Short mmCIF file of the C-alpha atoms (twelve columns), coordinates in Angstrom:
data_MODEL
# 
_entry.id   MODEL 
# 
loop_
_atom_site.group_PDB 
_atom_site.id 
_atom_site.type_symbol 
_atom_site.label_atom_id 
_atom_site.label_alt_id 
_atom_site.label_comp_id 
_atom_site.label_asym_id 
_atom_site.label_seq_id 
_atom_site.Cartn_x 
_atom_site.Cartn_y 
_atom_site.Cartn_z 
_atom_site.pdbx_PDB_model_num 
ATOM 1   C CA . UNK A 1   121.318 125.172 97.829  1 
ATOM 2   C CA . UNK A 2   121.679 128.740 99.051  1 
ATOM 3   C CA . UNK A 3   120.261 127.587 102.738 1 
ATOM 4   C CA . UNK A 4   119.650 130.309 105.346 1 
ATOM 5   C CA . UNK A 5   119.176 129.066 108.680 1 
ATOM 6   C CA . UNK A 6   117.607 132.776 109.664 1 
ATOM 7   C CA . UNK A 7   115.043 132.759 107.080 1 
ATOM 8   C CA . UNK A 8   114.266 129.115 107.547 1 
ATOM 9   C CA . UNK A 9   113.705 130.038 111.041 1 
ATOM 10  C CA . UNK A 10  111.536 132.564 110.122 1 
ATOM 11  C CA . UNK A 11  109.322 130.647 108.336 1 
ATOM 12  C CA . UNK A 12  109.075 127.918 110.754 1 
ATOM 13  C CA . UNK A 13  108.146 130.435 113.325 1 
ATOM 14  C CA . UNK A 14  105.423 132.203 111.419 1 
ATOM 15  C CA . UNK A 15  104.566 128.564 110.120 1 
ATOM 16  C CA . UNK A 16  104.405 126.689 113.732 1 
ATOM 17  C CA . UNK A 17  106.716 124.352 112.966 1 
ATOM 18  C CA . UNK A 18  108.958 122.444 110.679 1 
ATOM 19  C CA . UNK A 19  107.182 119.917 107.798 1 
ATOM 20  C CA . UNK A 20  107.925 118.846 104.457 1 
ATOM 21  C CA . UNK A 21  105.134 120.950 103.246 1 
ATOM 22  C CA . UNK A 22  106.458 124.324 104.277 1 
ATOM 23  C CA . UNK A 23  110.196 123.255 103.008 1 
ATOM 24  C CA . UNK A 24  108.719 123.017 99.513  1 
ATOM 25  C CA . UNK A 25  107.289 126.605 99.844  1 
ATOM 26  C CA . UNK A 26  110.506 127.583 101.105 1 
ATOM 27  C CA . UNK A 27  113.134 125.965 98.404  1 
ATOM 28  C CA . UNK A 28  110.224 127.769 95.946  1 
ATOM 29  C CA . UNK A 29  110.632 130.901 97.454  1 
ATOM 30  C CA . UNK A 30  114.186 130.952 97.752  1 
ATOM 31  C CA . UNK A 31  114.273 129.894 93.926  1 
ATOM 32  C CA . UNK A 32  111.881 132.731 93.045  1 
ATOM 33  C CA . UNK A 33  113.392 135.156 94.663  1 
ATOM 34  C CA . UNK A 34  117.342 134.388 93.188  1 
ATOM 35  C CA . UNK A 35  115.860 134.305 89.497  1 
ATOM 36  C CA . UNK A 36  114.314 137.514 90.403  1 
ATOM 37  C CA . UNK A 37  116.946 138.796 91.783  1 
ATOM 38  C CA . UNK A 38  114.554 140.375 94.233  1 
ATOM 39  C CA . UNK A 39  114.365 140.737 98.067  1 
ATOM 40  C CA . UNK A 40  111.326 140.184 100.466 1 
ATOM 41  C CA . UNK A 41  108.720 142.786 99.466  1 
ATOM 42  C CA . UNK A 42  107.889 145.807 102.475 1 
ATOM 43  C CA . UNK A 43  104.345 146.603 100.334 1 
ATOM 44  C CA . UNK A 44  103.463 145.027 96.902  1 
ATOM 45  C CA . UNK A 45  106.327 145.102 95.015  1 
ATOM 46  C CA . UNK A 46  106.284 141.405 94.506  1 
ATOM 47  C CA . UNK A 47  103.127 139.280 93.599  1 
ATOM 48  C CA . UNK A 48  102.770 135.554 94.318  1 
ATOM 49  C CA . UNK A 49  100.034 133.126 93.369  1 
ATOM 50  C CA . UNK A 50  99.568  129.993 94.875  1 
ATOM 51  C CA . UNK A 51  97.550  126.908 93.279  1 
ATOM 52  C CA . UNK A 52  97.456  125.500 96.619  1 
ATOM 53  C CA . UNK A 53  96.626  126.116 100.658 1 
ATOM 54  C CA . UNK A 54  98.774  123.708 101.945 1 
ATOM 55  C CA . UNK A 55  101.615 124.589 104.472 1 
ATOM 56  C CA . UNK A 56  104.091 125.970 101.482 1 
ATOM 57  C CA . UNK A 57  102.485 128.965 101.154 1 
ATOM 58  C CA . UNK A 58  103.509 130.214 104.845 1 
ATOM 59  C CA . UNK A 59  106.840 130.039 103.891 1 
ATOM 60  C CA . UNK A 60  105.826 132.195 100.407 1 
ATOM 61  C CA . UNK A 61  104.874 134.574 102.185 1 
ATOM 62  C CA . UNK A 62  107.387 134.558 104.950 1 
ATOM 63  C CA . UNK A 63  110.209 135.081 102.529 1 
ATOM 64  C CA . UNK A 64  108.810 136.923 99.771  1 
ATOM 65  C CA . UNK A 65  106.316 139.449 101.782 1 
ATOM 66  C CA . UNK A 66  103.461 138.580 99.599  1 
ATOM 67  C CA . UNK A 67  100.713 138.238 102.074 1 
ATOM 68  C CA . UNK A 68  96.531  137.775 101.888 1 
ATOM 69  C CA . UNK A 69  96.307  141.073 104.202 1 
ATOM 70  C CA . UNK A 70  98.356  143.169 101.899 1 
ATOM 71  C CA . UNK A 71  96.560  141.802 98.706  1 
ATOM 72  C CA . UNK A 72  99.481  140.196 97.092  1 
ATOM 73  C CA . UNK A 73  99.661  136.590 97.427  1 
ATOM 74  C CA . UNK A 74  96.785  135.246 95.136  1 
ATOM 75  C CA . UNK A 75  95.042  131.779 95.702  1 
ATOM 76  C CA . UNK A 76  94.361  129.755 93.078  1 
ATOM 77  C CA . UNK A 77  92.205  126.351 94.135  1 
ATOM 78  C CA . UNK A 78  94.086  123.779 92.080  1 
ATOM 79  C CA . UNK A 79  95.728  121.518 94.585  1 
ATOM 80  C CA . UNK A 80  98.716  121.654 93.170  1 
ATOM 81  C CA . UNK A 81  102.514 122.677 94.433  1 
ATOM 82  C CA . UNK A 82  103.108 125.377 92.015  1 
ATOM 83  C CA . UNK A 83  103.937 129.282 93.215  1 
ATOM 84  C CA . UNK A 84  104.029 132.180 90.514  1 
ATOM 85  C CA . UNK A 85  106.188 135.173 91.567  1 
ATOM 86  C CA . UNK A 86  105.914 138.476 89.864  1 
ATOM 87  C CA . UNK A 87  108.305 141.481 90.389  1 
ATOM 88  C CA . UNK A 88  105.825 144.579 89.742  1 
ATOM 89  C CA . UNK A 89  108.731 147.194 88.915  1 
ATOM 90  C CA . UNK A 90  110.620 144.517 86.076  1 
ATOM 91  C CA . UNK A 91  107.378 142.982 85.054  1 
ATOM 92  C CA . UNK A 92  109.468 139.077 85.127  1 
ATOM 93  C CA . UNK A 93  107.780 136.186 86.791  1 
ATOM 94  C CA . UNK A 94  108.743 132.974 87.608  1 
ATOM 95  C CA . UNK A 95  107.078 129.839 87.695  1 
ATOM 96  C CA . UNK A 96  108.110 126.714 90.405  1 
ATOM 97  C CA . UNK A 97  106.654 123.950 90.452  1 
ATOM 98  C CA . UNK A 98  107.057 120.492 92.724  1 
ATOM 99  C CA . UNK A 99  108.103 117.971 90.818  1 
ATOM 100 C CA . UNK A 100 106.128 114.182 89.603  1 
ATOM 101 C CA . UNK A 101 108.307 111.999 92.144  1 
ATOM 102 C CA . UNK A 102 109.597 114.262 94.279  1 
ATOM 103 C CA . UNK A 103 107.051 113.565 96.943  1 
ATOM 104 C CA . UNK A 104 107.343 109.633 97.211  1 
ATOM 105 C CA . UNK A 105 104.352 108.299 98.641  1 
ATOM 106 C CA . UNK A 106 104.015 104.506 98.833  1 
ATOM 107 C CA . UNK A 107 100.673 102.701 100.513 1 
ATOM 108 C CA . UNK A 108 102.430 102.276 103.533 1 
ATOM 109 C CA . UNK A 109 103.541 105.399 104.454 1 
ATOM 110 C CA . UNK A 110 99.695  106.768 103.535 1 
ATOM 111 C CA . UNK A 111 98.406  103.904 105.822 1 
ATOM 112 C CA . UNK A 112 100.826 105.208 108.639 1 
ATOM 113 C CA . UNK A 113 99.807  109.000 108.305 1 
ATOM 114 C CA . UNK A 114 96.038  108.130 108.529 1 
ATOM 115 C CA . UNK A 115 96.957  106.273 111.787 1 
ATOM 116 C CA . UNK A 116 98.488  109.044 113.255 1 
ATOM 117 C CA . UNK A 117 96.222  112.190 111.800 1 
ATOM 118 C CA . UNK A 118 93.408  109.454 113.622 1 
ATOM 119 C CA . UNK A 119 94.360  109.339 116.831 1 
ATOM 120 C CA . UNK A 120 94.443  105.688 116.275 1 
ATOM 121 C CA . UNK A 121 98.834  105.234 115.779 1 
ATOM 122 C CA . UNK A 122 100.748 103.810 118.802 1 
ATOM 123 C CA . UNK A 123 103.486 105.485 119.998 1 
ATOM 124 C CA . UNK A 124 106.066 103.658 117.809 1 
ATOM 125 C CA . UNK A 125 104.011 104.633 115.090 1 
ATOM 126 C CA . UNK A 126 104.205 108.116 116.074 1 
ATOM 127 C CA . UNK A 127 107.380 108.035 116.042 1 
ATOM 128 C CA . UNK A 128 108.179 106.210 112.906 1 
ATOM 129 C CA . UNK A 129 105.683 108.801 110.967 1 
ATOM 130 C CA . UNK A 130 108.162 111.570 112.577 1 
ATOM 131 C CA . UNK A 131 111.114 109.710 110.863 1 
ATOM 132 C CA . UNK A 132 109.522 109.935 107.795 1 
ATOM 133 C CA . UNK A 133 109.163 112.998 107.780 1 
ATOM 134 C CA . UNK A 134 112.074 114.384 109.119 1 
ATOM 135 C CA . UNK A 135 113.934 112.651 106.160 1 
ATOM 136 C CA . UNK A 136 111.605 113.848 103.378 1 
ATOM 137 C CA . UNK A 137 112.129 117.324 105.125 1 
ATOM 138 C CA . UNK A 138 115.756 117.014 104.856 1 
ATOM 139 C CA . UNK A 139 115.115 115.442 101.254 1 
ATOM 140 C CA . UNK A 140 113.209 118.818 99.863  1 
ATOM 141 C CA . UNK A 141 116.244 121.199 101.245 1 
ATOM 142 C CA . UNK A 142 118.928 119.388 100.662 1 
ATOM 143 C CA . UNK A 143 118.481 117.370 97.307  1 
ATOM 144 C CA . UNK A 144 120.128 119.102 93.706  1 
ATOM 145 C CA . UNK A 145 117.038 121.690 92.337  1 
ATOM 146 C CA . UNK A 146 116.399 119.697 89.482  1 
ATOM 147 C CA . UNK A 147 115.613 116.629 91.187  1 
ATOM 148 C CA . UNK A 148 112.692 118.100 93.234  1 
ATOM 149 C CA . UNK A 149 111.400 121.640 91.385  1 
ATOM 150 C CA . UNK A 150 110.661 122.859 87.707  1 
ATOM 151 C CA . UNK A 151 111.484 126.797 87.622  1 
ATOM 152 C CA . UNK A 152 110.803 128.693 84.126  1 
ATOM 153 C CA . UNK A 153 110.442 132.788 83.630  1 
ATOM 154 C CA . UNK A 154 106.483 133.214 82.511  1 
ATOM 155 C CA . UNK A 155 104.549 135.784 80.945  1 
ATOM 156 C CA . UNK A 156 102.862 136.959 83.966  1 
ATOM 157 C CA . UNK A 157 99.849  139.682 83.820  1 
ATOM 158 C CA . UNK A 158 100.071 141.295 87.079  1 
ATOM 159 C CA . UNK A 159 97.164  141.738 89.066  1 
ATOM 160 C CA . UNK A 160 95.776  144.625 90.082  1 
ATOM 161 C CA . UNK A 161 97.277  146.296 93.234  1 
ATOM 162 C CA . UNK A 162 94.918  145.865 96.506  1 
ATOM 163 C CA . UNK A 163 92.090  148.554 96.833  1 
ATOM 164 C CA . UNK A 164 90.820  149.973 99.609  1 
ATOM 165 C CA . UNK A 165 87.178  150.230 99.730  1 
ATOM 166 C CA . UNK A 166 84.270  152.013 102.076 1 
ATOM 167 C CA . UNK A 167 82.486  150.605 104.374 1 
ATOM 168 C CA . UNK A 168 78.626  149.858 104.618 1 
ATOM 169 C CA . UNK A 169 76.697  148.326 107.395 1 
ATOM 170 C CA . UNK A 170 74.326  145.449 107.429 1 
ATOM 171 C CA . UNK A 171 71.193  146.250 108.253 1 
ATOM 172 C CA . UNK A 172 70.607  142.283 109.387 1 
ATOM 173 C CA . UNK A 173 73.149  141.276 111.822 1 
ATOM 174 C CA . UNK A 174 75.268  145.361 112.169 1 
ATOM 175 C CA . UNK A 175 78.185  144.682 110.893 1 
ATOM 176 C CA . UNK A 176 80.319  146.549 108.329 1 
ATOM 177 C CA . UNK A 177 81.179  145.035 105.791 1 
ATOM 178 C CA . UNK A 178 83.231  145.907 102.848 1 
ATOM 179 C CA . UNK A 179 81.167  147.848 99.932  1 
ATOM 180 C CA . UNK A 180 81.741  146.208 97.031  1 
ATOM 181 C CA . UNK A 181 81.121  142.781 99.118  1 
ATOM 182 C CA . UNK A 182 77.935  144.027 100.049 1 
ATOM 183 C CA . UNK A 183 74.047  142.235 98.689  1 
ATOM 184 C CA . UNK A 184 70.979  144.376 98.933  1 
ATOM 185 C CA . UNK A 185 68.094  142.209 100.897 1 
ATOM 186 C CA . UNK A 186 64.327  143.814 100.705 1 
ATOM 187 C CA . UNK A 187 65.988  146.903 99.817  1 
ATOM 188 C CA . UNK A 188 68.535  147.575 102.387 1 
ATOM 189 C CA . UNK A 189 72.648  146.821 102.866 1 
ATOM 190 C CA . UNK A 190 73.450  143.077 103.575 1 
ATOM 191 C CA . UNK A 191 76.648  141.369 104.056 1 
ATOM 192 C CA . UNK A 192 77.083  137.833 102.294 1 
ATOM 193 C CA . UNK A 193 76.169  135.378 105.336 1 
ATOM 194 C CA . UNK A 194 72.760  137.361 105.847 1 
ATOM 195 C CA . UNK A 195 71.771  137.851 102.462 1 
ATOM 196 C CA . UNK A 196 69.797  135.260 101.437 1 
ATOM 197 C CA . UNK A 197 70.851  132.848 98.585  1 
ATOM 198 C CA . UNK A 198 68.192  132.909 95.183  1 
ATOM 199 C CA . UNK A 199 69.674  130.454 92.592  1 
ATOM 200 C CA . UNK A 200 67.050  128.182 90.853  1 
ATOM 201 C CA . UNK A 201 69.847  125.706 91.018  1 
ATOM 202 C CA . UNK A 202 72.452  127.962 89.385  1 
ATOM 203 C CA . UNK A 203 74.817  128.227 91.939  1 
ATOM 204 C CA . UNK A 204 74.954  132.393 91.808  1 
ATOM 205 C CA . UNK A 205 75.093  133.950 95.008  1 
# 
């Protein structure tokens, strides 16, 4: 694979440190980007969405420069290892996707890593669990592409660029808060955790 030890480094360092997790985001990125033929994005000139929160989306947005604050990395809430990127000036996209298998998981190791994320592994434990990881690490950067991700060019409907919006503030607790996030409570501005919640069961806040 096209490895860069500088942007590697640069995702661990924005990430915290090295995991499996965040080498799947950045093998994804790295894919995204070449099939793109794009660079890392100053403003919004790429697009990502993620369809999960896990640690691969650091490295998404350490490589491509799609970030929450600037309004173009997208979360979707489907638990899944999958990362969209869009190039706003060519309109392509491309799809990548963690492959069935490529994340071996066996009753064991699961039994190991709740010992250790308990506080309950001994230190042999500990340092078996690091072993494991380590080598699925290694695994996820070093293994052929087609072993370990599915990339494909999609139809991709880019979002909206990121708005900037006035301010209001609550009359409860005297904070701003964003406009268009704001409620109205007994007539006056209120920002989401003050305004109080009338559903009948219907979940609409």
């Amino acid at each position: 694979m096209d490895f860069s030890p500088t942007e590697w480094e640069r995702a661990v360092a924005f990430h915290g440190h090295s995991c499996p997790g965040l080498a799947i985001g950045y093998r994804a990125a790295k894919i995204a980007l070449r099939e793109l033929a794009a660079g890392r994005a100053g403003d919004e000139e790429l697009v990502a969405i993620v369809e999960t929160d896990a640690c691969g989306v650091d490295a998404i947005q350490a490589l491509t420069g799609c970030t929450l604050g600037k309004g173009n990395l997208l979360y979707r809430d489907y638990g899944k290892h999958v990362f969209t990127i869009g190039d706003r000036k060519t309109g392509a996209a491309v799809r990548v996707a963690l492959k069935s298998g490529a994340w071996q998981e066996d009753e064991s190791y699961r039994s190991l890593r709740e010992r250790v994320f308990s506080g309950q592994a001994t230190p042999a434990e500990k340092e078996l669990y690091g072993r494991y990881q380590e080598q699925r690490l290694q695994h996820i950067l070093e293994a052929p592409e087609e072993e370990v991700f599915k990339a494909e060019h999609v139809e991709l409907a880019m979002p909206a660029k990121a708005r900037l919006f006035n301010s209001v503030t609550c009359a409860f607790c005297g904070e701003p808060v964003a406009e268009v996030r704001a409620r109205v409570k007994e007539g006056r501005y209120a920002c989401i955790p003050c305004a109080e919640n009338y559903s009948r069961g219907w979940g609409v806040k």
